[in-house]
Amino acid sequence: MIKNIWIDTDPGIDDALALIWAIQQEELLQWKIQGISTVKGNLSLAQINGNTLALLEHLNRTDIPLYAGAAQGLVQNVRDASYVHGTALGPFDIAPLEHLSDKRAPEALAETLRALKDPLTLVTLGPLTNIAIFLRLYPELMHKIDHIYMMGGGTYGNVSHYAEFNIYVDPEAAKMVFDSGIPITMSGLDISDEYAYIYVEEFPQYLELAKNPWTRALMEFYLTFHKNFEERKMALYDPTVMVAAAYPEFFEKYSSPVSVELQGQARGMTLIPRRPTFEAPFPAHISTQVLEKCSREEFLQKLFKGL
Ligand code: BDR
Ligand code: CA
């Protein structure tokens, strides 16, 4: 059966790699990308819109509907991550673009869900602002989303000591999504840092498998940022969750309720209480599958063959 997919994203280099992988292999993976929505995260919304549209043009897939989403978080507007991702799309100098469709992401997602007979799977690669707004505006359509594959969170942080970037940018939105009861698979920092990463030295070997010329340019740009790190490795965050959406059985997971800390120095941290205690149990519907392990070699093969 063809799976309906919606991707919410903030390209961003690893977002771009995940999008290339998902779009190029649409037929092979037997999914239909019903829409892509953008959200302020790695860069400004205008820049992210420009990057996504340029990518769709490069892939010759401007037939995939693209909708602009939220230009800032629900209650805050934090810095972007251009210090990692460049001021446009890594090495590519792409002009920002403000206007796409008049329809904004939450409304477009609602219309798509209404029109679909079968359920839709969401893959989120950025902050969860659009999804939270959608949940507030259209709660009656929530049941048509069968699963959310989310890149976000972890047992530690990468922006602050405690918070991962996508959750840090909009913790209130993330909490609403975790609390929604929609089945979620969370691909946090841990799985990519420990299993879904590539060493700088391995890059030429795997790049042999990739076909798209943008892949090399994007990776080379990203690698220059990671080359000076002691470990000389690059975690592939957004590609990890995309591979999980396509091959859920490939990963070992554990199940836990997940919530988000909203206060103090751990604001934006995902709380993952794996062990039951004498406290009242969490509501049964709030259970998240957290990706835990995979074969690194097989992951890299799967990924690069689709890039
Ligand atoms: C996440 O933050 C962004 O910078 C990346 O695109 C990824 O989605 C990793 O923390
Ligand atoms: Ca991202």
mmCIF file of C-alpha atoms and ligand atoms in Angstrom:
data_model
loop_
_atom_site.group_PDB
_atom_site.id
_atom_site.type_symbol
_atom_site.label_atom_id
_atom_site.label_comp_id
_atom_site.label_asym_id
_atom_site.label_seq_id
_atom_site.Cartn_x
_atom_site.Cartn_y
_atom_site.Cartn_z
ATOM 1 C CA MET A 1 0.000 0.000 0.000
ATOM 2 C CA ILE A 2 1.243 3.507 -0.808
ATOM 3 C CA LYS A 3 1.927 5.484 2.370
ATOM 4 C CA ASN A 4 0.947 9.168 2.520
ATOM 5 C CA ILE A 5 3.733 11.340 3.909
ATOM 6 C CA TRP A 6 3.945 14.974 4.968
ATOM 7 C CA ILE A 7 7.337 16.514 5.763
ATOM 8 C CA ASP A 8 7.721 19.533 8.039
ATOM 9 C CA THR A 9 11.226 20.930 7.715
ATOM 10 C CA ASP A 10 13.768 23.779 8.122
ATOM 11 C CA PRO A 11 16.580 23.245 5.576
ATOM 12 C CA GLY A 12 19.308 23.256 6.903
ATOM 13 C CA ILE A 13 21.862 20.865 5.481
ATOM 14 C CA ASP A 14 20.776 17.645 7.160
ATOM 15 C CA ASP A 15 17.156 18.534 6.315
ATOM 16 C CA ALA A 16 18.186 18.902 2.671
ATOM 17 C CA LEU A 17 19.872 15.493 2.704
ATOM 18 C CA ALA A 18 16.777 13.913 4.263
ATOM 19 C CA LEU A 19 14.566 15.582 1.636
ATOM 20 C CA ILE A 20 16.777 14.444 -1.249
ATOM 21 C CA TRP A 21 16.610 10.884 0.095
ATOM 22 C CA ALA A 22 12.829 10.918 0.596
ATOM 23 C CA ILE A 23 11.977 12.567 -2.725
ATOM 24 C CA GLN A 24 14.404 10.703 -4.981
ATOM 25 C CA GLN A 25 13.171 7.381 -3.687
ATOM 26 C CA GLU A 26 9.454 8.100 -3.576
ATOM 27 C CA GLU A 27 8.647 5.142 -5.815
ATOM 28 C CA LEU A 28 11.048 2.696 -4.234
ATOM 29 C CA LEU A 29 9.844 3.518 -0.724
ATOM 30 C CA GLN A 30 6.239 3.296 -1.855
ATOM 31 C CA TRP A 31 5.228 6.568 -0.383
ATOM 32 C CA LYS A 32 3.564 9.639 -1.753
ATOM 33 C CA ILE A 33 4.724 12.978 -0.430
ATOM 34 C CA GLN A 34 1.451 14.872 -0.088
ATOM 35 C CA GLY A 35 3.057 18.115 1.013
ATOM 36 C CA ILE A 36 6.065 19.827 2.539
ATOM 37 C CA SER A 37 5.780 22.603 5.087
ATOM 38 C CA THR A 38 8.501 24.928 6.319
ATOM 39 C CA VAL A 39 9.171 26.280 9.778
ATOM 40 C CA LYS A 40 11.603 28.791 11.232
ATOM 41 C CA GLY A 41 14.465 26.873 12.800
ATOM 42 C CA ASN A 42 17.934 26.559 11.325
ATOM 43 C CA LEU A 43 17.463 29.848 9.438
ATOM 44 C CA SER A 44 14.820 32.528 8.970
ATOM 45 C CA LEU A 45 11.542 31.368 7.436
ATOM 46 C CA ALA A 46 12.195 33.317 4.218
ATOM 47 C CA GLN A 47 15.582 31.668 3.797
ATOM 48 C CA ILE A 48 14.152 28.257 4.571
ATOM 49 C CA ASN A 49 11.394 28.754 1.995
ATOM 50 C CA GLY A 50 13.989 29.769 -0.585
ATOM 51 C CA ASN A 51 16.173 26.754 0.216
ATOM 52 C CA THR A 52 13.295 24.276 0.026
ATOM 53 C CA LEU A 53 12.000 25.632 -3.245
ATOM 54 C CA ALA A 54 15.513 25.596 -4.746
ATOM 55 C CA LEU A 55 15.874 21.987 -3.675
ATOM 56 C CA LEU A 56 12.535 21.030 -5.253
ATOM 57 C CA GLU A 57 13.586 22.788 -8.450
ATOM 58 C CA HIS A 58 16.920 20.983 -8.423
ATOM 59 C CA LEU A 59 15.096 17.648 -8.042
ATOM 60 C CA ASN A 60 12.627 18.665 -10.734
ATOM 61 C CA ARG A 61 9.785 18.139 -8.253
ATOM 62 C CA THR A 62 8.022 21.475 -7.951
ATOM 63 C CA ASP A 63 4.833 19.421 -8.321
ATOM 64 C CA ILE A 64 5.121 18.629 -4.586
ATOM 65 C CA PRO A 65 3.088 21.324 -2.801
ATOM 66 C CA LEU A 66 5.164 23.531 -0.525
ATOM 67 C CA TYR A 67 3.603 25.624 2.257
ATOM 68 C CA ALA A 68 5.169 28.214 4.490
ATOM 69 C CA GLY A 69 4.586 27.745 8.183
ATOM 70 C CA ALA A 70 5.452 29.580 11.366
ATOM 71 C CA ALA A 71 8.029 32.374 11.265
ATOM 72 C CA GLN A 72 8.790 32.020 14.980
ATOM 73 C CA GLY A 73 8.014 29.828 17.976
ATOM 74 C CA LEU A 74 4.737 29.950 19.919
ATOM 75 C CA VAL A 75 6.025 32.084 22.774
ATOM 76 C CA GLN A 76 9.586 32.963 21.878
ATOM 77 C CA ASN A 77 11.844 33.804 18.973
ATOM 78 C CA VAL A 78 15.282 32.323 19.496
ATOM 79 C CA ARG A 79 18.457 32.562 17.416
ATOM 80 C CA ASP A 80 18.823 30.455 14.294
ATOM 81 C CA ALA A 81 21.605 27.932 13.579
ATOM 82 C CA SER A 82 23.309 29.630 10.640
ATOM 83 C CA TYR A 83 26.606 29.102 12.485
ATOM 84 C CA VAL A 84 26.226 25.405 11.542
ATOM 85 C CA HIS A 85 24.234 25.472 8.305
ATOM 86 C CA GLY A 86 25.584 28.578 6.535
ATOM 87 C CA THR A 87 23.539 31.623 5.660
ATOM 88 C CA ALA A 88 21.697 29.857 2.821
ATOM 89 C CA LEU A 89 21.876 26.166 1.974
ATOM 90 C CA GLY A 90 25.461 25.397 2.901
ATOM 91 C CA PRO A 91 27.557 26.102 -0.189
ATOM 92 C CA PHE A 92 24.612 27.290 -2.276
ATOM 93 C CA ASP A 93 23.769 30.945 -2.281
ATOM 94 C CA ILE A 94 20.006 30.904 -2.579
ATOM 95 C CA ALA A 95 17.884 34.020 -2.556
ATOM 96 C CA PRO A 96 15.355 34.231 0.279
ATOM 97 C CA LEU A 97 11.782 33.966 -0.852
ATOM 98 C CA GLU A 98 8.886 35.271 1.168
ATOM 99 C CA HIS A 99 5.777 34.235 -0.695
ATOM 100 C CA LEU A 100 4.703 30.811 -1.827
ATOM 101 C CA SER A 101 1.091 29.795 -1.539
ATOM 102 C CA ASP A 102 -1.438 31.941 0.293
ATOM 103 C CA LYS A 103 -2.278 28.893 2.300
ATOM 104 C CA ARG A 104 -0.258 28.464 5.468
ATOM 105 C CA ALA A 105 1.050 25.096 6.615
ATOM 106 C CA PRO A 106 -1.504 24.195 9.338
ATOM 107 C CA GLU A 107 -4.435 25.034 7.053
ATOM 108 C CA ALA A 108 -2.897 23.135 4.119
ATOM 109 C CA LEU A 109 -2.243 20.109 6.315
ATOM 110 C CA ALA A 110 -5.875 20.192 7.465
ATOM 111 C CA GLU A 111 -7.169 20.383 3.886
ATOM 112 C CA THR A 112 -4.953 17.509 2.824
ATOM 113 C CA LEU A 113 -6.147 15.361 5.715
ATOM 114 C CA ARG A 114 -9.772 16.137 4.930
ATOM 115 C CA ALA A 115 -9.291 15.120 1.309
ATOM 116 C CA LEU A 116 -7.443 11.871 2.058
ATOM 117 C CA LYS A 117 -9.236 8.583 2.493
ATOM 118 C CA ASP A 118 -6.235 6.885 4.097
ATOM 119 C CA PRO A 119 -4.188 8.122 7.039
ATOM 120 C CA LEU A 120 -1.133 10.333 6.747
ATOM 121 C CA THR A 121 2.280 9.980 8.401
ATOM 122 C CA LEU A 122 4.105 13.111 9.510
ATOM 123 C CA VAL A 123 7.874 13.399 9.450
ATOM 124 C CA THR A 124 9.127 16.412 11.388
ATOM 125 C CA LEU A 125 12.682 17.636 10.885
ATOM 126 C CA GLY A 126 12.453 20.984 12.653
ATOM 127 C CA PRO A 127 10.765 22.755 15.581
ATOM 128 C CA LEU A 128 7.174 21.645 16.148
ATOM 129 C CA THR A 129 5.442 25.020 15.881
ATOM 130 C CA ASN A 130 3.349 24.189 12.800
ATOM 131 C CA ILE A 131 2.168 20.902 14.220
ATOM 132 C CA ALA A 132 1.173 22.487 17.533
ATOM 133 C CA ILE A 133 -0.823 25.205 15.732
ATOM 134 C CA PHE A 134 -2.486 22.542 13.610
ATOM 135 C CA LEU A 135 -3.452 20.601 16.770
ATOM 136 C CA ARG A 136 -4.994 23.702 18.326
ATOM 137 C CA LEU A 137 -6.902 24.691 15.179
ATOM 138 C CA TYR A 138 -8.031 21.310 13.905
ATOM 139 C CA PRO A 139 -8.210 18.810 16.785
ATOM 140 C CA GLU A 140 -10.984 16.938 14.971
ATOM 141 C CA LEU A 141 -8.520 15.927 12.227
ATOM 142 C CA MET A 142 -5.815 14.625 14.525
ATOM 143 C CA HIS A 143 -7.034 11.020 14.267
ATOM 144 C CA LYS A 144 -6.148 11.009 10.568
ATOM 145 C CA ILE A 145 -2.448 11.271 11.418
ATOM 146 C CA ASP A 146 -1.412 7.699 12.082
ATOM 147 C CA HIS A 147 2.131 8.416 13.249
ATOM 148 C CA ILE A 148 4.674 11.184 13.766
ATOM 149 C CA TYR A 149 8.337 10.459 13.123
ATOM 150 C CA MET A 150 10.104 13.277 14.903
ATOM 151 C CA MET A 151 13.714 14.409 14.946
ATOM 152 C CA GLY A 152 14.053 16.046 18.312
ATOM 153 C CA GLY A 153 15.171 15.703 21.896
ATOM 154 C CA GLY A 154 17.481 13.224 23.539
ATOM 155 C CA THR A 155 18.838 12.442 26.972
ATOM 156 C CA TYR A 156 21.150 15.476 26.725
ATOM 157 C CA GLY A 157 21.320 18.663 24.668
ATOM 158 C CA ASN A 158 23.258 20.210 21.813
ATOM 159 C CA VAL A 159 22.211 23.874 22.169
ATOM 160 C CA SER A 160 22.127 24.041 25.920
ATOM 161 C CA HIS A 161 23.535 21.237 28.109
ATOM 162 C CA TYR A 162 20.014 19.865 28.305
ATOM 163 C CA ALA A 163 18.064 20.828 25.182
ATOM 164 C CA GLU A 164 18.277 19.621 21.605
ATOM 165 C CA PHE A 165 17.830 22.350 18.970
ATOM 166 C CA ASN A 166 14.376 21.469 17.553
ATOM 167 C CA ILE A 167 12.829 21.272 21.018
ATOM 168 C CA TYR A 168 14.842 24.212 22.381
ATOM 169 C CA VAL A 169 13.443 26.509 19.677
ATOM 170 C CA ASP A 170 9.831 25.842 20.663
ATOM 171 C CA PRO A 171 9.437 23.754 23.841
ATOM 172 C CA GLU A 172 5.741 24.626 24.319
ATOM 173 C CA ALA A 173 4.930 23.349 20.823
ATOM 174 C CA ALA A 174 6.926 20.156 21.368
ATOM 175 C CA LYS A 175 5.114 19.484 24.650
ATOM 176 C CA MET A 176 1.735 19.857 22.941
ATOM 177 C CA VAL A 177 2.746 17.346 20.300
ATOM 178 C CA PHE A 178 4.064 14.797 22.830
ATOM 179 C CA ASP A 179 0.882 15.216 24.889
ATOM 180 C CA SER A 180 -1.418 14.850 21.872
ATOM 181 C CA GLY A 181 -1.710 11.084 22.026
ATOM 182 C CA ILE A 182 -0.721 10.670 18.356
ATOM 183 C CA PRO A 183 1.709 7.713 18.164
ATOM 184 C CA ILE A 184 5.230 9.132 17.991
ATOM 185 C CA THR A 185 8.615 7.731 17.121
ATOM 186 C CA MET A 186 11.301 10.014 18.465
ATOM 187 C CA SER A 187 14.697 10.112 16.807
ATOM 188 C CA GLY A 188 16.766 12.046 19.308
ATOM 189 C CA LEU A 189 20.404 13.028 19.515
ATOM 190 C CA ASP A 190 21.394 9.704 21.103
ATOM 191 C CA ILE A 191 20.600 7.352 18.205
ATOM 192 C CA SER A 192 22.400 9.522 15.644
ATOM 193 C CA ASP A 193 25.373 10.345 17.883
ATOM 194 C CA GLU A 194 25.883 6.684 18.774
ATOM 195 C CA TYR A 195 24.793 4.775 15.671
ATOM 196 C CA ALA A 196 23.755 6.963 12.729
ATOM 197 C CA TYR A 197 26.871 8.998 12.058
ATOM 198 C CA ILE A 198 29.763 9.064 9.617
ATOM 199 C CA TYR A 199 33.462 9.609 10.265
ATOM 200 C CA VAL A 200 35.109 12.323 8.214
ATOM 201 C CA GLU A 201 37.528 9.668 6.852
ATOM 202 C CA GLU A 202 34.662 7.448 5.595
ATOM 203 C CA PHE A 203 33.109 10.189 3.537
ATOM 204 C CA PRO A 204 34.759 9.424 0.114
ATOM 205 C CA GLN A 205 33.938 5.720 0.371
ATOM 206 C CA TYR A 206 30.213 6.287 0.984
ATOM 207 C CA LEU A 207 29.930 9.135 -1.429
ATOM 208 C CA GLU A 208 30.705 6.656 -4.198
ATOM 209 C CA LEU A 209 27.181 5.294 -3.604
ATOM 210 C CA ALA A 210 25.443 8.651 -3.947
ATOM 211 C CA LYS A 211 24.224 10.012 -7.268
ATOM 212 C CA ASN A 212 23.018 13.539 -6.650
ATOM 213 C CA PRO A 213 25.720 16.225 -7.166
ATOM 214 C CA TRP A 214 24.195 18.355 -4.376
ATOM 215 C CA THR A 215 24.899 15.575 -1.881
ATOM 216 C CA ARG A 216 28.661 15.969 -2.212
ATOM 217 C CA ALA A 217 28.557 19.764 -1.995
ATOM 218 C CA LEU A 218 26.241 19.760 1.032
ATOM 219 C CA MET A 219 28.227 17.080 2.825
ATOM 220 C CA GLU A 220 31.556 18.748 2.150
ATOM 221 C CA PHE A 221 30.233 21.988 3.582
ATOM 222 C CA TYR A 222 28.848 20.237 6.660
ATOM 223 C CA LEU A 223 32.049 18.273 7.119
ATOM 224 C CA THR A 224 34.206 21.379 7.298
ATOM 225 C CA PHE A 225 32.229 22.268 10.428
ATOM 226 C CA HIS A 226 32.827 18.820 11.950
ATOM 227 C CA LYS A 227 36.430 18.291 10.807
ATOM 228 C CA ASN A 228 37.884 20.275 13.643
ATOM 229 C CA PHE A 229 35.968 18.379 16.297
ATOM 230 C CA GLU A 230 38.112 15.927 18.194
ATOM 231 C CA GLU A 231 35.944 12.951 17.220
ATOM 232 C CA ARG A 232 35.943 13.894 13.505
ATOM 233 C CA LYS A 233 32.477 12.507 13.001
ATOM 234 C CA MET A 234 29.173 13.871 11.825
ATOM 235 C CA ALA A 235 25.816 12.721 13.198
ATOM 236 C CA LEU A 236 23.118 12.498 10.528
ATOM 237 C CA TYR A 237 20.138 13.723 12.545
ATOM 238 C CA ASP A 238 17.393 14.456 10.018
ATOM 239 C CA PRO A 239 18.356 11.596 7.674
ATOM 240 C CA THR A 240 18.062 9.195 10.646
ATOM 241 C CA VAL A 241 14.398 9.956 11.231
ATOM 242 C CA MET A 242 13.635 9.836 7.508
ATOM 243 C CA VAL A 243 15.182 6.363 7.281
ATOM 244 C CA ALA A 244 13.145 5.374 10.368
ATOM 245 C CA ALA A 245 9.923 6.555 8.717
ATOM 246 C CA ALA A 246 10.697 4.379 5.706
ATOM 247 C CA TYR A 247 12.127 1.372 7.581
ATOM 248 C CA PRO A 248 10.696 1.440 11.135
ATOM 249 C CA GLU A 249 11.740 -2.169 11.798
ATOM 250 C CA PHE A 250 15.379 -1.415 11.064
ATOM 251 C CA PHE A 251 15.815 0.311 14.447
ATOM 252 C CA GLU A 252 15.654 -1.083 17.971
ATOM 253 C CA LYS A 253 13.455 1.116 20.155
ATOM 254 C CA TYR A 254 12.148 1.423 23.661
ATOM 255 C CA SER A 255 8.852 2.789 24.775
ATOM 256 C CA SER A 256 8.469 5.601 27.321
ATOM 257 C CA PRO A 257 6.243 8.574 27.962
ATOM 258 C CA VAL A 258 8.128 11.683 26.860
ATOM 259 C CA SER A 259 7.464 15.214 28.040
ATOM 260 C CA VAL A 260 9.291 18.521 27.781
ATOM 261 C CA GLU A 261 10.733 20.683 30.557
ATOM 262 C CA LEU A 262 9.497 24.250 30.164
ATOM 263 C CA GLN A 263 11.244 25.964 33.080
ATOM 264 C CA GLY A 264 14.718 26.931 34.203
ATOM 265 C CA GLN A 265 18.075 25.901 32.848
ATOM 266 C CA ALA A 266 16.763 22.579 31.485
ATOM 267 C CA ARG A 267 14.051 24.343 29.450
ATOM 268 C CA GLY A 268 13.594 22.411 26.205
ATOM 269 C CA MET A 269 14.910 19.113 27.575
ATOM 270 C CA THR A 270 12.937 15.985 26.731
ATOM 271 C CA LEU A 271 12.046 14.082 29.899
ATOM 272 C CA ILE A 272 12.182 10.336 29.304
ATOM 273 C CA PRO A 273 11.293 8.466 32.520
ATOM 274 C CA ARG A 274 11.917 4.893 31.415
ATOM 275 C CA ARG A 275 11.498 3.242 34.777
ATOM 276 C CA PRO A 276 8.098 2.877 36.477
ATOM 277 C CA THR A 277 7.963 4.195 40.057
ATOM 278 C CA PHE A 278 5.379 4.377 42.867
ATOM 279 C CA GLU A 279 4.122 7.653 41.432
ATOM 280 C CA ALA A 280 0.824 7.544 39.565
ATOM 281 C CA PRO A 281 1.523 6.101 36.100
ATOM 282 C CA PHE A 282 1.420 8.310 33.026
ATOM 283 C CA PRO A 283 -1.759 8.168 30.928
ATOM 284 C CA ALA A 284 -1.538 5.100 28.701
ATOM 285 C CA HIS A 285 -2.046 7.035 25.469
ATOM 286 C CA ILE A 286 1.100 9.089 26.024
ATOM 287 C CA SER A 287 3.739 6.688 24.937
ATOM 288 C CA THR A 288 6.614 7.415 22.610
ATOM 289 C CA GLN A 289 8.848 4.957 20.804
ATOM 290 C CA VAL A 290 12.406 6.164 21.229
ATOM 291 C CA LEU A 291 14.994 4.986 18.697
ATOM 292 C CA GLU A 292 17.824 3.258 20.502
ATOM 293 C CA LYS A 293 20.091 1.244 18.198
ATOM 294 C CA CYS A 294 20.799 0.252 14.612
ATOM 295 C CA SER A 295 23.609 -1.162 12.547
ATOM 296 C CA ARG A 296 25.745 1.832 11.559
ATOM 297 C CA GLU A 297 27.149 0.149 8.454
ATOM 298 C CA GLU A 298 23.677 -0.802 7.151
ATOM 299 C CA PHE A 299 22.323 2.635 7.971
ATOM 300 C CA LEU A 300 25.065 4.315 5.934
ATOM 301 C CA GLN A 301 24.482 1.940 3.019
ATOM 302 C CA LYS A 302 20.730 2.588 3.026
ATOM 303 C CA LEU A 303 21.230 6.305 3.296
ATOM 304 C CA PHE A 304 23.935 6.919 0.740
ATOM 305 C CA LYS A 305 22.343 4.662 -1.890
ATOM 306 C CA GLY A 306 19.364 7.017 -1.804
ATOM 307 C CA LEU A 307 21.378 10.217 -1.949
HETATM 308 C C1 BDR B 1 18.467 19.279 14.584
HETATM 309 O O1 BDR B 1 18.691 20.689 14.631
HETATM 310 C C2 BDR B 1 18.947 21.198 13.357
HETATM 311 O O2 BDR B 1 20.036 22.057 13.357
HETATM 312 C C3 BDR B 1 19.137 20.004 12.437
HETATM 313 O O3 BDR B 1 18.617 20.294 11.155
HETATM 314 C C4 BDR B 1 18.367 18.903 13.118
HETATM 315 O O4 BDR B 1 17.008 18.902 12.744
HETATM 316 C C5 BDR B 1 19.565 18.589 15.354
HETATM 317 O O5 BDR B 1 19.585 19.062 16.673
HETATM 318 CA CA CA B 2 16.221 20.180 10.807
#
